[in-house]
PDB file of C-alpha atoms in Angstrom:
ATOM      1  CA  UNK N   1      49.972-113.926  57.227  1.00  0.00           C
ATOM      2  CA  UNK N   2      48.686-113.182  60.713  1.00  0.00           C
ATOM      3  CA  UNK N   3      49.900-110.187  62.627  1.00  0.00           C
ATOM      4  CA  UNK N   4      50.280-110.488  66.424  1.00  0.00           C
ATOM      5  CA  UNK N   5      49.605-107.324  68.483  1.00  0.00           C
ATOM      6  CA  UNK N   6      50.558-107.385  72.180  1.00  0.00           C
ATOM      7  CA  UNK N   7      48.875-104.950  74.536  1.00  0.00           C
ATOM      8  CA  UNK N   8      49.489-104.272  78.188  1.00  0.00           C
ATOM      9  CA  UNK N   9      46.163-103.910  79.906  1.00  0.00           C
ATOM     10  CA  UNK N  10      47.044-103.283  83.528  1.00  0.00           C
ATOM     11  CA  UNK N  11      50.118-102.985  85.782  1.00  0.00           C
ATOM     12  CA  UNK N  12      49.000-102.757  89.307  1.00  0.00           C
ATOM     13  CA  UNK N  13      50.041-103.127  92.994  1.00  0.00           C
ATOM     14  CA  UNK N  14      53.592-101.715  92.918  1.00  0.00           C
ATOM     15  CA  UNK N  15      55.709-101.284  95.976  1.00  0.00           C
ATOM     16  CA  UNK N  16      58.044 -98.318  95.668  1.00  0.00           C
ATOM     17  CA  UNK N  17      60.812 -97.990  98.042  1.00  0.00           C
ATOM     18  CA  UNK N  18      63.324 -95.204  98.445  1.00  0.00           C
ATOM     19  CA  UNK N  19      66.621 -96.329  99.791  1.00  0.00           C
ATOM     20  CA  UNK N  20      68.401 -94.847 102.767  1.00  0.00           C
ATOM     21  CA  UNK N  21      70.339 -91.641 102.273  1.00  0.00           C
ATOM     22  CA  UNK N  22      73.649 -93.460 102.023  1.00  0.00           C
ATOM     23  CA  UNK N  23      72.500 -95.394  98.887  1.00  0.00           C
ATOM     24  CA  UNK N  24      72.194 -92.216  96.788  1.00  0.00           C
ATOM     25  CA  UNK N  25      73.876 -92.219  93.411  1.00  0.00           C
ATOM     26  CA  UNK N  26      74.848 -88.897  91.985  1.00  0.00           C
ATOM     27  CA  UNK N  27      72.536 -86.999  94.251  1.00  0.00           C
ATOM     28  CA  UNK N  28      69.326 -88.696  92.943  1.00  0.00           C
ATOM     29  CA  UNK N  29      67.352 -91.321  94.923  1.00  0.00           C
ATOM     30  CA  UNK N  30      67.390 -94.794  93.380  1.00  0.00           C
ATOM     31  CA  UNK N  31      63.810 -96.063  93.140  1.00  0.00           C
ATOM     32  CA  UNK N  32      63.109 -99.751  93.293  1.00  0.00           C
ATOM     33  CA  UNK N  33      59.852-101.363  92.548  1.00  0.00           C
ATOM     34  CA  UNK N  34      58.339-104.780  92.281  1.00  0.00           C
ATOM     35  CA  UNK N  35      55.468-105.632  89.818  1.00  0.00           C
ATOM     36  CA  UNK N  36      53.101-107.840  91.753  1.00  0.00           C
ATOM     37  CA  UNK N  37      50.566-108.245  88.956  1.00  0.00           C
ATOM     38  CA  UNK N  38      50.687-107.877  85.191  1.00  0.00           C
ATOM     39  CA  UNK N  39      47.938-108.652  82.697  1.00  0.00           C
ATOM     40  CA  UNK N  40      48.443-108.683  78.970  1.00  0.00           C
ATOM     41  CA  UNK N  41      46.231-109.547  76.027  1.00  0.00           C
ATOM     42  CA  UNK N  42      47.258-110.746  72.573  1.00  0.00           C
ATOM     43  CA  UNK N  43      45.186-109.929  69.512  1.00  0.00           C
ATOM     44  CA  UNK N  44      45.807-111.180  65.961  1.00  0.00           C
ATOM     45  CA  UNK N  45      44.346-110.556  62.580  1.00  0.00           C
ATOM     46  CA  UNK N  46      45.041-111.880  59.088  1.00  0.00           C
ATOM     47  CA  UNK N  47      47.103-109.658  56.807  1.00  0.00           C
ATOM     48  CA  UNK N  48      44.285-108.903  54.388  1.00  0.00           C
ATOM     49  CA  UNK N  49      42.652-105.639  53.517  1.00  0.00           C
ATOM     50  CA  UNK N  50      39.161-107.003  52.981  1.00  0.00           C
ATOM     51  CA  UNK N  51      37.534-108.770  55.922  1.00  0.00           C
ATOM     52  CA  UNK N  52      34.261-109.800  54.238  1.00  0.00           C
ATOM     53  CA  UNK N  53      33.757-112.607  51.772  1.00  0.00           C
ATOM     54  CA  UNK N  54      32.371-110.838  48.609  1.00  0.00           C
ATOM     55  CA  UNK N  55      30.552-113.994  47.670  1.00  0.00           C
ATOM     56  CA  UNK N  56      28.420-114.650  50.840  1.00  0.00           C
ATOM     57  CA  UNK N  57      28.977-111.288  52.530  1.00  0.00           C
ATOM     58  CA  UNK N  58      29.857-112.947  55.841  1.00  0.00           C
ATOM     59  CA  UNK N  59      33.083-111.830  57.795  1.00  0.00           C
ATOM     60  CA  UNK N  60      35.972-113.834  56.507  1.00  0.00           C
ATOM     61  CA  UNK N  61      36.758-115.282  59.968  1.00  0.00           C
ATOM     62  CA  UNK N  62      33.078-116.339  60.538  1.00  0.00           C
ATOM     63  CA  UNK N  63      31.730-119.504  58.875  1.00  0.00           C
ATOM     64  CA  UNK N  64      30.279-119.129  55.402  1.00  0.00           C
ATOM     65  CA  UNK N  65      26.569-119.588  54.780  1.00  0.00           C
ATOM     66  CA  UNK N  66      27.072-123.260  53.627  1.00  0.00           C
ATOM     67  CA  UNK N  67      28.909-124.086  56.914  1.00  0.00           C
ATOM     68  CA  UNK N  68      26.372-122.206  59.011  1.00  0.00           C
ATOM     69  CA  UNK N  69      23.524-124.246  57.339  1.00  0.00           C
ATOM     70  CA  UNK N  70      25.276-127.581  57.695  1.00  0.00           C
ATOM     71  CA  UNK N  71      26.838-127.252  61.231  1.00  0.00           C
ATOM     72  CA  UNK N  72      24.209-125.098  63.004  1.00  0.00           C
ATOM     73  CA  UNK N  73      23.925-127.544  65.934  1.00  0.00           C
ATOM     74  CA  UNK N  74      27.677-128.418  65.962  1.00  0.00           C
ATOM     75  CA  UNK N  75      30.134-126.775  68.342  1.00  0.00           C
ATOM     76  CA  UNK N  76      33.154-125.449  66.451  1.00  0.00           C
ATOM     77  CA  UNK N  77      32.794-124.797  62.778  1.00  0.00           C
ATOM     78  CA  UNK N  78      35.884-124.936  60.598  1.00  0.00           C
ATOM     79  CA  UNK N  79      35.513-122.856  57.553  1.00  0.00           C
ATOM     80  CA  UNK N  80      38.751-122.312  55.692  1.00  0.00           C
ATOM     81  CA  UNK N  81      39.676-119.159  53.990  1.00  0.00           C
ATOM     82  CA  UNK N  82      41.193-119.181  50.369  1.00  0.00           C
ATOM     83  CA  UNK N  83      43.386-116.537  48.896  1.00  0.00           C
ATOM     84  CA  UNK N  84      43.940-115.988  45.161  1.00  0.00           C
ATOM     85  CA  UNK N  85      47.191-114.905  43.625  1.00  0.00           C
ATOM     86  CA  UNK N  86      45.281-111.578  43.192  1.00  0.00           C
ATOM     87  CA  UNK N  87      45.223-111.294  46.987  1.00  0.00           C
ATOM     88  CA  UNK N  88      41.450-111.479  47.238  1.00  0.00           C
ATOM     89  CA  UNK N  89      40.242-113.767  50.072  1.00  0.00           C
ATOM     90  CA  UNK N  90      36.992-115.783  50.082  1.00  0.00           C
ATOM     91  CA  UNK N  91      35.680-118.630  52.178  1.00  0.00           C
ATOM     92  CA  UNK N  92      37.027-121.832  50.492  1.00  0.00           C
ATOM     93  CA  UNK N  93      33.464-123.200  50.052  1.00  0.00           C
ATOM     94  CA  UNK N  94      32.177-120.000  48.491  1.00  0.00           C
ATOM     95  CA  UNK N  95      34.967-119.695  45.962  1.00  0.00           C
ATOM     96  CA  UNK N  96      34.862-123.416  45.142  1.00  0.00           C
ATOM     97  CA  UNK N  97      31.188-123.116  44.291  1.00  0.00           C
ATOM     98  CA  UNK N  98      31.828-120.006  42.246  1.00  0.00           C
ATOM     99  CA  UNK N  99      34.589-121.825  40.313  1.00  0.00           C
ATOM    100  CA  UNK N 100      32.117-124.431  39.219  1.00  0.00           C
ATOM    101  CA  UNK N 101      30.642-121.969  36.739  1.00  0.00           C
ATOM    102  CA  UNK N 102      33.451-119.399  36.200  1.00  0.00           C
ATOM    103  CA  UNK N 103      37.208-119.685  36.461  1.00  0.00           C
ATOM    104  CA  UNK N 104      37.867-116.064  37.419  1.00  0.00           C
ATOM    105  CA  UNK N 105      38.086-113.968  40.538  1.00  0.00           C
ATOM    106  CA  UNK N 106      34.608-112.535  41.498  1.00  0.00           C
ATOM    107  CA  UNK N 107      36.147-109.227  42.210  1.00  0.00           C
ATOM    108  CA  UNK N 108      38.673-108.439  39.441  1.00  0.00           C
ATOM    109  CA  UNK N 109      37.645-110.969  36.714  1.00  0.00           C
ATOM    110  CA  UNK N 110      41.279-112.296  36.365  1.00  0.00           C
ATOM    111  CA  UNK N 111      41.809-116.001  35.960  1.00  0.00           C
ATOM    112  CA  UNK N 112      41.548-117.654  39.449  1.00  0.00           C
ATOM    113  CA  UNK N 113      44.574-119.330  40.911  1.00  0.00           C
ATOM    114  CA  UNK N 114      44.925-120.368  44.527  1.00  0.00           C
ATOM    115  CA  UNK N 115      47.743-118.671  46.393  1.00  0.00           C
ATOM    116  CA  UNK N 116      46.832-120.673  49.586  1.00  0.00           C
ATOM    117  CA  UNK N 117      43.949-121.831  51.645  1.00  0.00           C
ATOM    118  CA  UNK N 118      43.392-122.802  55.157  1.00  0.00           C
ATOM    119  CA  UNK N 119      43.062-121.150  58.547  1.00  0.00           C
TER     120      UNK N 119
END
């Protein structure tokens, strides 16, 4: 499950005006301002504790070694991630190749069952 984190980078160029003396409320000046520019950035990450594929040792959001070898000259490489019911995540190609010889999770040796896979 992805988490979305929003972060304000910069708020700049504010006009601050103090109203005339007759516009006071309760003895304090009312301050008006107008935001002329606002920049924000959004960052997201998958809700997993491990960010490396334990089979190929590449970052889980980077292509696996199989995809890197196949699509080196291609532009965008789509390399899906697979989660087991044990909550371990691997590149789909890596775990598929692993499952051809053993039907267990490479990290905890429990029987492998897909929880979900995809980006």
